[in-house]
Short mmCIF file of C-alpha atoms in Angstrom, two decimals:
data_model
loop_
_atom_site.label_atom_id
_atom_site.label_comp_id
_atom_site.label_asym_id
_atom_site.label_seq_id
_atom_site.Cartn_x
_atom_site.Cartn_y
_atom_site.Cartn_z
CA UNK A 1 105.23 108.49 97.08
CA UNK A 2 102.66 110.98 95.80
CA UNK A 3 100.61 110.44 98.97
CA UNK A 4 103.70 111.30 101.05
CA UNK A 5 104.32 114.44 98.99
CA UNK A 6 100.70 115.43 99.54
CA UNK A 7 101.14 114.92 103.28
CA UNK A 8 104.13 117.28 103.29
CA UNK A 9 102.06 119.95 101.54
CA UNK A 10 99.20 119.40 103.97
CA UNK A 11 101.55 119.77 106.92
CA UNK A 12 102.81 123.08 105.58
CA UNK A 13 99.28 124.35 105.04
CA UNK A 14 98.17 123.19 108.49
CA UNK A 15 100.91 125.24 110.16
CA UNK A 16 99.93 128.47 108.42
CA UNK A 17 97.98 130.85 110.70
CA UNK A 18 94.69 132.12 109.34
CA UNK A 19 91.04 132.69 110.27
CA UNK A 20 90.27 128.96 110.19
CA UNK A 21 93.19 128.23 112.53
CA UNK A 22 92.05 130.73 115.16
CA UNK A 23 88.39 129.77 114.81
CA UNK A 24 89.25 126.09 115.33
CA UNK A 25 91.34 126.82 118.44
CA UNK A 26 88.65 129.10 119.88
CA UNK A 27 85.85 126.60 119.27
CA UNK A 28 87.83 123.74 120.84
CA UNK A 29 88.69 125.73 123.97
CA UNK A 30 85.23 127.15 124.56
CA UNK A 31 83.08 124.22 123.39
CA UNK A 32 85.28 121.13 123.49
CA UNK A 33 86.95 118.64 121.18
CA UNK A 34 83.79 117.46 119.41
CA UNK A 35 83.03 120.99 118.24
CA UNK A 36 86.62 121.33 117.04
CA UNK A 37 86.16 118.03 115.22
CA UNK A 38 83.00 119.38 113.57
CA UNK A 39 84.85 122.47 112.33
CA UNK A 40 87.74 120.32 111.06
CA UNK A 41 85.25 118.20 109.09
CA UNK A 42 83.83 121.34 107.50
CA UNK A 43 87.30 122.55 106.54
CA UNK A 44 88.23 119.17 105.01
CA UNK A 45 85.02 119.05 102.96
CA UNK A 46 85.68 122.62 101.83
CA UNK A 47 89.23 121.77 100.68
CA UNK A 48 87.93 118.71 98.84
CA UNK A 49 85.26 120.85 97.15
CA UNK A 50 87.76 123.40 95.84
CA UNK A 51 90.21 120.71 94.69
CA UNK A 52 87.40 118.91 92.83
CA UNK A 53 86.30 122.15 91.17
CA UNK A 54 89.87 122.86 90.10
CA UNK A 55 90.53 119.31 88.92
CA UNK A 56 87.48 119.08 86.71
CA UNK A 57 88.25 122.38 85.03
CA UNK A 58 85.54 124.61 86.49
CA UNK A 59 88.11 126.82 88.22
CA UNK A 60 88.74 128.63 84.93
CA UNK A 61 85.43 130.41 85.41
CA UNK A 62 86.75 131.81 88.68
CA UNK A 63 90.33 132.57 87.66
CA UNK A 64 89.33 134.47 84.50
CA UNK A 65 86.33 136.34 85.89
CA UNK A 66 87.26 139.39 88.03
CA UNK A 67 83.62 139.93 89.03
CA UNK A 68 83.40 136.45 90.50
CA UNK A 69 86.69 136.98 92.37
CA UNK A 70 85.46 140.32 93.68
CA UNK A 71 82.15 138.84 94.85
CA UNK A 72 83.79 135.96 96.69
CA UNK A 73 86.32 138.33 98.24
CA UNK A 74 83.64 140.69 99.52
CA UNK A 75 81.42 137.91 100.84
CA UNK A 76 84.40 136.19 102.47
CA UNK A 77 85.64 139.39 104.09
CA UNK A 78 82.22 140.38 105.39
CA UNK A 79 81.51 136.85 106.66
CA UNK A 80 84.83 136.77 108.53
CA UNK A 81 84.25 140.22 110.05
CA UNK A 82 80.74 139.38 111.26
CA UNK A 83 81.94 136.07 112.68
CA UNK A 84 84.67 137.98 114.51
CA UNK A 85 82.16 140.47 115.90
CA UNK A 86 80.02 137.55 117.08
CA UNK A 87 83.00 136.04 118.89
CA UNK A 88 84.02 139.39 120.35
CA UNK A 89 80.68 139.87 122.09
CA UNK A 90 80.14 136.21 122.95
CA UNK A 91 80.29 135.18 126.61
CA UNK A 92 79.28 131.56 126.23
CA UNK A 93 81.19 128.42 127.08
CA UNK A 94 80.11 124.87 126.33
CA UNK A 95 77.76 123.29 128.87
CA UNK A 96 76.93 119.65 129.51
CA UNK A 97 73.37 120.74 130.28
CA UNK A 98 72.63 121.47 126.63
CA UNK A 99 69.87 119.36 125.12
CA UNK A 100 70.98 116.60 122.75
CA UNK A 101 69.03 118.03 119.82
CA UNK A 102 70.54 121.44 120.47
CA UNK A 103 74.03 119.92 120.55
CA UNK A 104 73.47 118.16 117.20
CA UNK A 105 72.26 121.40 115.64
CA UNK A 106 75.22 123.34 117.02
CA UNK A 107 77.67 120.77 115.68
CA UNK A 108 76.07 120.91 112.23
CA UNK A 109 76.32 124.69 112.37
CA UNK A 110 79.98 124.38 113.33
CA UNK A 111 80.61 122.14 110.30
CA UNK A 112 78.99 124.80 108.13
CA UNK A 113 81.09 127.56 109.73
CA UNK A 114 84.30 125.65 109.05
CA UNK A 115 83.18 124.95 105.49
CA UNK A 116 82.29 128.51 104.54
CA UNK A 117 85.05 130.20 106.54
CA UNK A 118 87.54 128.18 104.50
CA UNK A 119 85.63 128.28 101.21
CA UNK A 120 85.00 132.02 101.15
CA UNK A 121 88.68 132.84 100.97
CA UNK A 122 89.44 133.71 97.33
CA UNK A 123 93.16 133.28 97.89
CA UNK A 124 92.54 129.61 98.59
CA UNK A 125 91.03 129.23 95.12
CA UNK A 126 94.07 130.86 93.52
CA UNK A 127 96.41 128.76 95.65
CA UNK A 128 94.83 125.46 94.62
CA UNK A 129 94.94 126.50 90.96
CA UNK A 130 98.70 126.86 91.28
CA UNK A 131 99.09 123.61 93.20
CA UNK A 132 97.02 121.69 90.65
CA UNK A 133 99.17 123.04 87.81
CA UNK A 134 102.35 121.81 89.53
CA UNK A 135 100.82 118.45 90.44
CA UNK A 136 99.53 117.86 86.90
CA UNK A 137 102.99 118.51 85.48
CA UNK A 138 104.66 116.28 88.08
CA UNK A 139 102.33 113.27 88.05
CA UNK A 140 101.02 112.02 84.75
CA UNK A 141 98.73 109.41 86.30
CA UNK A 142 95.30 110.40 87.59
CA UNK A 143 95.63 107.87 90.40
CA UNK A 144 98.86 109.51 91.61
CA UNK A 145 97.18 112.94 91.55
CA UNK A 146 94.28 111.48 93.53
CA UNK A 147 96.63 110.00 96.14
CA UNK A 148 98.52 113.31 96.37
CA UNK A 149 95.42 115.26 97.29
CA UNK A 150 94.22 112.48 99.59
CA UNK A 151 97.50 112.86 101.46
CA UNK A 152 97.08 116.63 101.62
CA UNK A 153 93.51 116.61 102.93
CA UNK A 154 94.18 113.74 105.34
CA UNK A 155 97.16 115.56 106.87
CA UNK A 156 95.26 118.85 107.20
CA UNK A 157 92.36 117.03 108.86
CA UNK A 158 94.57 115.08 111.29
CA UNK A 159 96.58 118.15 112.28
CA UNK A 160 93.33 120.06 112.81
CA UNK A 161 92.22 117.26 115.14
CA UNK A 162 95.51 117.55 117.02
CA UNK A 163 95.02 121.32 117.37
CA UNK A 164 91.47 120.75 118.61
CA UNK A 165 92.59 118.14 121.14
CA UNK A 166 95.44 120.28 122.52
CA UNK A 167 93.16 123.32 122.72
CA UNK A 168 90.47 121.26 124.44
CA UNK A 169 92.91 120.50 127.26
CA UNK A 170 92.77 124.18 128.18
CA UNK A 171 89.00 124.16 128.60
CA UNK A 172 89.17 122.91 132.19
CA UNK A 173 91.22 125.89 133.34
CA UNK A 174 89.21 128.53 131.50
CA UNK A 175 87.22 130.68 133.92
CA UNK A 176 84.43 132.98 132.80
CA UNK A 177 86.81 135.95 132.79
CA UNK A 178 89.39 134.06 130.72
CA UNK A 179 86.74 132.99 128.24
CA UNK A 180 85.66 136.61 127.92
CA UNK A 181 89.25 137.65 127.20
CA UNK A 182 89.69 134.78 124.72
CA UNK A 183 86.51 135.79 122.90
CA UNK A 184 87.76 139.38 122.65
CA UNK A 185 91.15 138.29 121.31
CA UNK A 186 89.75 135.72 118.85
CA UNK A 187 87.05 138.10 117.64
CA UNK A 188 89.56 140.89 117.09
CA UNK A 189 91.84 138.58 115.11
CA UNK A 190 88.96 137.43 112.91
CA UNK A 191 87.88 141.01 112.24
CA UNK A 192 91.44 141.93 111.28
CA UNK A 193 91.60 138.97 108.88
CA UNK A 194 88.32 140.05 107.32
CA UNK A 195 89.46 143.66 106.95
CA UNK A 196 92.75 142.53 105.40
CA UNK A 197 90.85 140.40 102.91
CA UNK A 198 88.67 143.34 101.90
CA UNK A 199 91.75 145.55 101.68
CA UNK A 200 93.48 143.06 99.39
CA UNK A 201 90.38 142.81 97.22
CA UNK A 202 89.76 146.54 96.81
CA UNK A 203 93.15 148.18 97.30
CA UNK A 204 95.81 145.48 97.23
CA UNK A 205 95.17 144.57 93.64
CA UNK A 206 95.84 140.91 94.36
CA UNK A 207 92.57 139.62 93.00
CA UNK A 208 91.36 142.24 90.58
CA UNK A 209 92.79 144.77 88.18
#
Protein backbone atom coordinates (compact mmCIF):
# COMPACT_ATOMS: atom_id res chain seq x y z
CA UNK A 1 0.00 0.00 0.00
CA UNK A 2 2.85 2.41 0.75
CA UNK A 3 4.27 1.75 -2.73
CA UNK A 4 0.88 2.70 -4.23
CA UNK A 5 0.76 5.90 -2.15
CA UNK A 6 4.25 6.74 -3.36
CA UNK A 7 3.13 6.20 -6.96
CA UNK A 8 0.27 8.67 -6.47
CA UNK A 9 2.71 11.28 -5.17
CA UNK A 10 5.06 10.60 -8.06
CA UNK A 11 2.23 11.02 -10.55
CA UNK A 12 1.34 14.39 -9.06
CA UNK A 13 4.96 15.53 -9.20
CA UNK A 14 5.38 14.29 -12.77
CA UNK A 15 2.46 16.43 -13.96
CA UNK A 16 3.85 19.63 -12.47
CA UNK A 17 5.44 21.91 -15.12
CA UNK A 18 8.96 23.08 -14.39
CA UNK A 19 12.39 23.50 -15.98
CA UNK A 20 13.04 19.74 -15.98
CA UNK A 21 9.72 19.09 -17.73
CA UNK A 22 10.45 21.52 -20.57
CA UNK A 23 14.08 20.43 -20.87
CA UNK A 24 13.01 16.77 -21.16
CA UNK A 25 10.42 17.54 -23.85
CA UNK A 26 12.88 19.70 -25.79
CA UNK A 27 15.66 17.11 -25.65
CA UNK A 28 13.32 14.31 -26.79
CA UNK A 29 11.98 16.29 -29.75
CA UNK A 30 15.32 17.58 -30.98
CA UNK A 31 17.55 14.58 -30.17
CA UNK A 32 15.26 11.58 -29.81
CA UNK A 33 13.95 9.18 -27.19
CA UNK A 34 17.33 7.90 -26.00
CA UNK A 35 18.42 11.41 -25.05
CA UNK A 36 15.12 11.90 -23.23
CA UNK A 37 15.79 8.61 -21.46
CA UNK A 38 19.24 9.86 -20.44
CA UNK A 39 17.75 13.03 -18.94
CA UNK A 40 15.07 11.01 -17.13
CA UNK A 41 17.80 8.82 -15.60
CA UNK A 42 19.60 11.92 -14.35
CA UNK A 43 16.40 13.27 -12.80
CA UNK A 44 15.65 9.95 -11.07
CA UNK A 45 19.17 9.73 -9.63
CA UNK A 46 18.85 13.34 -8.47
CA UNK A 47 15.54 12.64 -6.68
CA UNK A 48 17.04 9.55 -5.05
CA UNK A 49 20.04 11.60 -3.90
CA UNK A 50 17.92 14.26 -2.22
CA UNK A 51 15.63 11.68 -0.59
CA UNK A 52 18.66 9.80 0.77
CA UNK A 53 20.15 13.02 2.14
CA UNK A 54 16.86 13.87 3.82
CA UNK A 55 16.31 10.36 5.17
CA UNK A 56 19.70 10.04 6.80
CA UNK A 57 19.36 13.39 8.53
CA UNK A 58 21.83 15.50 6.56
CA UNK A 59 19.07 17.78 5.29
CA UNK A 60 19.11 19.65 8.60
CA UNK A 61 22.35 21.30 7.49
CA UNK A 62 20.50 22.71 4.49
CA UNK A 63 17.19 23.62 6.13
CA UNK A 64 18.81 25.52 9.02
CA UNK A 65 21.57 27.26 7.08
CA UNK A 66 20.38 30.31 5.08
CA UNK A 67 23.80 30.71 3.44
CA UNK A 68 23.62 27.20 2.01
CA UNK A 69 20.07 27.83 0.76
CA UNK A 70 21.15 31.11 -0.81
CA UNK A 71 24.15 29.49 -2.53
CA UNK A 72 22.10 26.65 -4.00
CA UNK A 73 19.41 29.10 -5.11
CA UNK A 74 21.90 31.34 -6.90
CA UNK A 75 23.74 28.46 -8.54
CA UNK A 76 20.47 26.83 -9.58
CA UNK A 77 19.06 30.06 -11.00
CA UNK A 78 22.22 30.91 -12.92
CA UNK A 79 22.57 27.34 -14.23
CA UNK A 80 18.96 27.36 -15.47
CA UNK A 81 19.38 30.77 -17.13
CA UNK A 82 22.57 29.79 -18.94
CA UNK A 83 21.02 26.51 -20.06
CA UNK A 84 18.07 28.50 -21.40
CA UNK A 85 20.38 30.87 -23.26
CA UNK A 86 22.16 27.86 -24.76
CA UNK A 87 18.85 26.44 -25.97
CA UNK A 88 17.70 29.81 -27.29
CA UNK A 89 20.69 30.15 -29.61
CA UNK A 90 20.94 26.45 -30.49
CA UNK A 91 20.08 25.39 -34.04
CA UNK A 92 21.03 21.74 -33.78
CA UNK A 93 18.88 18.66 -34.21
CA UNK A 94 19.96 15.08 -33.61
CA UNK A 95 21.75 13.39 -36.50
CA UNK A 96 22.33 9.71 -37.21
CA UNK A 97 25.72 10.66 -38.63
CA UNK A 98 27.14 11.40 -35.19
CA UNK A 99 30.05 9.21 -34.17
CA UNK A 100 29.29 6.52 -31.58
CA UNK A 101 31.79 7.91 -29.08
CA UNK A 102 30.31 11.37 -29.51
CA UNK A 103 26.81 9.97 -28.93
CA UNK A 104 27.91 8.24 -25.71
CA UNK A 105 29.49 11.45 -24.45
CA UNK A 106 26.39 13.49 -25.31
CA UNK A 107 24.14 11.02 -23.50
CA UNK A 108 26.35 11.14 -20.40
CA UNK A 109 26.21 14.93 -20.56
CA UNK A 110 22.42 14.74 -20.83
CA UNK A 111 22.28 12.56 -17.71
CA UNK A 112 24.35 15.19 -15.91
CA UNK A 113 22.10 18.01 -17.15
CA UNK A 114 19.00 16.22 -15.87
CA UNK A 115 20.72 15.52 -12.56
CA UNK A 116 21.89 19.06 -11.85
CA UNK A 117 18.88 20.83 -13.35
CA UNK A 118 16.73 18.93 -10.86
CA UNK A 119 19.20 18.99 -7.96
CA UNK A 120 19.97 22.71 -8.09
CA UNK A 121 16.41 23.67 -7.26
CA UNK A 122 16.35 24.61 -3.57
CA UNK A 123 12.58 24.31 -3.43
CA UNK A 124 12.93 20.61 -4.17
CA UNK A 125 15.03 20.22 -1.02
CA UNK A 126 12.40 21.98 1.07
CA UNK A 127 9.64 19.95 -0.56
CA UNK A 128 11.26 16.60 0.22
CA UNK A 129 11.85 17.68 3.83
CA UNK A 130 8.11 18.19 4.18
CA UNK A 131 7.26 14.93 2.43
CA UNK A 132 9.69 12.97 4.59
CA UNK A 133 8.15 14.43 7.75
CA UNK A 134 4.67 13.29 6.66
CA UNK A 135 5.89 9.87 5.55
CA UNK A 136 7.78 9.28 8.81
CA UNK A 137 4.65 10.07 10.82
CA UNK A 138 2.47 7.88 8.61
CA UNK A 139 4.66 4.78 8.26
CA UNK A 140 6.50 3.52 11.30
CA UNK A 141 8.38 0.81 9.41
CA UNK A 142 11.55 1.66 7.50
CA UNK A 143 10.63 -0.89 4.84
CA UNK A 144 7.29 0.85 4.21
CA UNK A 145 9.08 4.21 3.90
CA UNK A 146 11.52 2.63 1.46
CA UNK A 147 8.67 1.21 -0.66
CA UNK A 148 6.89 4.58 -0.60
CA UNK A 149 9.84 6.40 -2.11
CA UNK A 150 10.50 3.55 -4.53
CA UNK A 151 6.96 4.03 -5.78
CA UNK A 152 7.47 7.78 -6.08
CA UNK A 153 10.74 7.61 -8.02
CA UNK A 154 9.54 4.74 -10.22
CA UNK A 155 6.41 6.65 -11.22
CA UNK A 156 8.32 9.86 -11.94
CA UNK A 157 10.81 7.92 -14.06
CA UNK A 158 8.13 6.02 -16.02
CA UNK A 159 6.08 9.15 -16.69
CA UNK A 160 9.24 10.93 -17.83
CA UNK A 161 9.82 8.07 -20.27
CA UNK A 162 6.26 8.46 -21.53
CA UNK A 163 6.81 12.20 -22.03
CA UNK A 164 10.05 11.48 -23.89
CA UNK A 165 8.39 8.89 -26.12
CA UNK A 166 5.43 11.11 -27.01
CA UNK A 167 7.73 14.07 -27.66
CA UNK A 168 9.99 11.88 -29.81
CA UNK A 169 7.06 11.19 -32.13
CA UNK A 170 7.16 14.85 -33.13
CA UNK A 171 10.78 14.68 -34.22
CA UNK A 172 9.92 13.39 -37.69
CA UNK A 173 7.80 16.43 -38.51
CA UNK A 174 10.21 19.02 -37.11
CA UNK A 175 11.79 21.07 -39.89
CA UNK A 176 14.82 23.28 -39.34
CA UNK A 177 12.59 26.32 -38.95
CA UNK A 178 10.36 24.56 -36.42
CA UNK A 179 13.38 23.42 -34.44
CA UNK A 180 14.62 27.00 -34.38
CA UNK A 181 11.26 28.18 -33.05
CA UNK A 182 11.17 25.37 -30.47
CA UNK A 183 14.67 26.28 -29.28
CA UNK A 184 13.62 29.91 -28.87
CA UNK A 185 10.49 28.97 -26.92
CA UNK A 186 12.22 26.38 -24.71
CA UNK A 187 15.17 28.66 -24.05
CA UNK A 188 12.91 31.56 -23.10
CA UNK A 189 10.94 29.36 -20.70
CA UNK A 190 14.13 28.13 -19.04
CA UNK A 191 15.44 31.67 -18.65
CA UNK A 192 12.14 32.73 -17.07
CA UNK A 193 12.32 29.81 -14.63
CA UNK A 194 15.86 30.78 -13.70
CA UNK A 195 14.94 34.44 -13.20
CA UNK A 196 11.95 33.45 -11.06
CA UNK A 197 14.19 31.28 -8.92
CA UNK A 198 16.62 34.15 -8.38
CA UNK A 199 13.70 36.48 -7.64
CA UNK A 200 12.33 34.08 -5.03
CA UNK A 201 15.77 33.74 -3.46
CA UNK A 202 16.58 37.45 -3.24
CA UNK A 203 13.22 39.20 -3.13
CA UNK A 204 10.52 36.61 -2.53
CA UNK A 205 11.77 35.72 0.90
CA UNK A 206 10.85 32.08 0.38
CA UNK A 207 14.26 30.68 1.15
CA UNK A 208 15.98 33.29 3.27
CA UNK A 209 15.11 35.90 5.83
